[in-house]
Amino acid sequence: MKKNKYRVITLAILFGIATVIIHIINKIIAASAIFKDMLRVSEKNYFNWRFGDIYYTKSGSGTPILLIHDLVPGGSSYEWERIEKKLSMKHTVYSVDLLGCGRSDKPSITYTNFIYVQMITDFVKNVIGEKTDVIACGLSSSFAIMACHNEKEIFNKLMLVNPPSFHSLNQTPTKRRKLLKFMIEFPVFGTLIYNMMTCESSINNLFIEKYYYNPFHMDSDVLDAYYEAAHRNGNSAKFLYASLISKYVNINIVHGLKSIDNSIFIVEGEEEPTGKSIIDSYASANPAIESAIIKRSKHLPHIENPEGFLEQVGIFF
């Protein structure tokens, strides 16, 4: 009995020491990630929303355009840095960090498509205050479509950059995915899992394998900005990641896409896998949709080929 008691005490002590060590490691990672300060903040640029403060920038003058970055680990409005200045010569450009991303608040909640639809709608109504054009990348295209479906009168034209397939959006949380979400949201150890999944090498591999047409032309500043955004606010960043990989942010958008009569333009990177089939499926749901392919680019044509991307923006808007 005494031996068992001592074993339990020893295990408890070791577990406690391990927890403290991992907690310190997590803190060091969070602190070191923001050391380069790639995502600078202006205190005036916050929209006080019900789920948290939303960071945004505003520049230029003319008809408003709202830029919405892709919802990925490390995503932020930094994604649009290479086109914002030129866009602002003819438009009032608003660029937001979505809730749970970049410099915006990262509440410990389950993130859903509905939350982002409401965030975009409220931002247009309360900050922009007039009918708005939208450029949205990746998964965020689904938010733009559903926001327009719900309140057509506040949106004008929609440009969707490499929107997700209907198949991927139809994936829903399963028991296995819910368990994974629980594990990542678990204190200390879940944070360690998140830090491992969003370390610098993982983000670098993401750009090489999925984002860039030519990975040899990667800009270190872009990688640093994504890494910083993924770890800003420490432990809180993992809750969005947990919701993403567990498919809580997905929604079937086909009914919404069919019902809206706003002008929609899809931009696909030349090397984006299944890009052509995605354009075809969206066009079958809404025949009025137009599209274009950006040469020498993949998932982020506005970063890889900003000149080609801006040319299409000029044609559409």
Coordinates of N, CA, C and O in Angstrom, one line a residue, residues 70 113 138-142 162-173 177 210 243-254 268 272-274 277-278 281-282 299:
D70 N -8.3 35.2 -45.8 CA -8.7 33.8 -45.7 C -8.6 33.5 -44.2 O -7.8 33.9 -43.4
N113 N -19.6 29.7 -38.9 CA -19.8 30.5 -40.1 C -20.8 31.7 -39.7 O -20.5 32.8 -40.2
G138 N -10.5 32.6 -50.0 CA -10.6 31.3 -49.4 C -11.9 31.0 -48.7 O -13.0 31.4 -49.2
L139 N -11.8 30.5 -47.5 CA -13.0 30.1 -46.7 C -13.9 31.3 -46.4 O -15.1 31.2 -46.3
S140 N -13.3 32.5 -46.3 CA -14.0 33.7 -46.1 C -15.0 34.1 -47.2 O -15.9 34.9 -47.0
S141 N -14.8 33.5 -48.3 CA -15.8 33.7 -49.4 C -17.1 33.2 -49.0 O -18.2 33.8 -49.4
S142 N -17.2 32.2 -48.2 CA -18.5 31.6 -47.8 C -19.2 32.6 -46.9 O -20.4 32.7 -46.9
N162 N -10.1 32.2 -54.9 CA -10.0 30.8 -54.6 C -10.9 30.3 -53.5 O -10.5 29.8 -52.5
P163 N -12.2 30.4 -53.8 CA -13.2 30.0 -52.8 C -13.2 28.5 -52.6 O -12.7 27.8 -53.5
P164 N -13.6 28.0 -51.5 CA -13.6 26.5 -51.2 C -14.6 25.8 -52.0 O -15.6 26.4 -52.5
S165 N -14.4 24.5 -52.2 CA -15.4 23.7 -52.9 C -16.6 23.4 -52.1 O -16.6 23.5 -50.9
F166 N -17.7 23.1 -52.8 CA -19.0 22.8 -52.0 C -18.7 21.6 -51.2 O -19.3 21.5 -50.1
H167 N -17.9 20.6 -51.7 CA -17.7 19.4 -50.9 C -17.0 19.7 -49.6 O -17.4 19.2 -48.5
S168 N -16.0 20.5 -49.6 CA -15.3 20.9 -48.3 C -16.2 21.6 -47.4 O -16.1 21.4 -46.2
L169 N -17.1 22.5 -47.9 CA -18.0 23.3 -47.0 C -19.1 22.4 -46.4 O -19.6 22.8 -45.4
N170 N -19.3 21.3 -47.1 CA -20.4 20.4 -46.6 C -19.9 19.4 -45.5 O -20.7 18.7 -44.8
Q171 N -18.6 19.4 -45.2 CA -18.1 18.6 -44.1 C -18.5 19.2 -42.8 O -18.4 20.4 -42.5
T172 N -18.9 18.3 -41.9 CA -19.5 18.7 -40.6 C -18.7 18.1 -39.4 O -18.0 17.1 -39.6
P173 N -18.9 18.6 -38.2 CA -18.2 18.0 -37.0 C -18.6 16.5 -36.8 O -19.8 16.2 -36.9
R177 N -13.7 14.5 -34.7 CA -13.3 15.9 -34.8 C -13.7 16.7 -33.5 O -12.9 17.6 -33.1
K210 N 0.8 24.5 -50.3 CA -0.6 24.8 -50.6 C -0.7 26.3 -51.1 O -1.7 26.5 -51.9
S243 N -11.8 25.1 -33.8 CA -13.0 25.1 -34.6 C -12.8 24.8 -36.0 O -13.7 24.2 -36.7
L244 N -11.7 25.3 -36.6 CA -11.5 25.1 -38.0 C -11.3 23.7 -38.4 O -11.9 23.2 -39.3
I245 N -10.4 23.0 -37.7 CA -10.0 21.6 -38.0 C -11.2 20.7 -37.7 O -11.3 19.6 -38.2
S246 N -12.1 21.1 -36.8 CA -13.3 20.3 -36.4 C -14.5 20.6 -37.3 O -15.5 20.1 -37.1
K247 N -14.3 21.5 -38.3 CA -15.3 21.8 -39.3 C -16.5 22.6 -38.7 O -17.6 22.6 -39.4
Y248 N -16.4 23.3 -37.6 CA -17.5 24.1 -37.1 C -17.8 25.3 -37.9 O -18.8 25.9 -37.8
V249 N -16.8 25.8 -38.7 CA -16.9 27.0 -39.5 C -17.6 26.7 -40.9 O -17.9 27.7 -41.6
N250 N -17.8 25.5 -41.2 CA -18.3 25.2 -42.5 C -19.9 25.4 -42.6 O -20.5 25.3 -41.6
I251 N -20.3 25.5 -43.8 CA -21.8 25.7 -44.0 C -22.1 25.4 -45.5 O -21.2 25.7 -46.4
N252 N -23.2 24.9 -45.8 CA -23.7 24.7 -47.2 C -24.1 26.0 -47.8 O -25.1 26.6 -47.3
I253 N -23.4 26.5 -48.8 CA -23.7 27.9 -49.3 C -24.5 27.9 -50.6 O -24.8 28.9 -51.2
V254 N -24.8 26.7 -51.1 CA -25.4 26.5 -52.4 C -26.7 27.3 -52.5 O -27.0 28.1 -53.5
E268 N -9.2 32.7 -59.6 CA -8.4 31.5 -59.2 C -7.0 31.6 -59.6 O -6.6 32.1 -60.7
E272 N -3.9 26.6 -58.6 CA -4.7 26.1 -57.5 C -5.4 24.8 -57.9 O -6.1 24.7 -58.9
P273 N -5.2 23.7 -57.0 CA -5.8 22.4 -57.4 C -7.3 22.5 -57.4 O -7.9 23.2 -56.6
T274 N -7.9 21.9 -58.4 CA -9.3 21.8 -58.6 C -10.0 23.2 -58.8 O -11.2 23.3 -58.7
S277 N -12.7 23.2 -61.6 CA -13.9 22.5 -61.2 C -14.7 23.3 -60.2 O -15.9 23.3 -60.2
I278 N -14.0 24.1 -59.4 CA -14.7 24.9 -58.4 C -15.4 26.0 -59.1 O -16.6 26.3 -58.8
S281 N -18.5 24.5 -60.7 CA -19.6 24.2 -59.7 C -20.3 25.5 -59.2 O -21.5 25.5 -59.1
Y282 N -19.6 26.5 -59.0 CA -20.2 27.8 -58.6 C -21.0 28.4 -59.7 O -22.1 28.9 -59.5
H299 N -2.7 29.9 -54.3 CA -3.8 30.2 -53.4 C -3.9 31.7 -53.1 O -4.9 32.2 -52.8

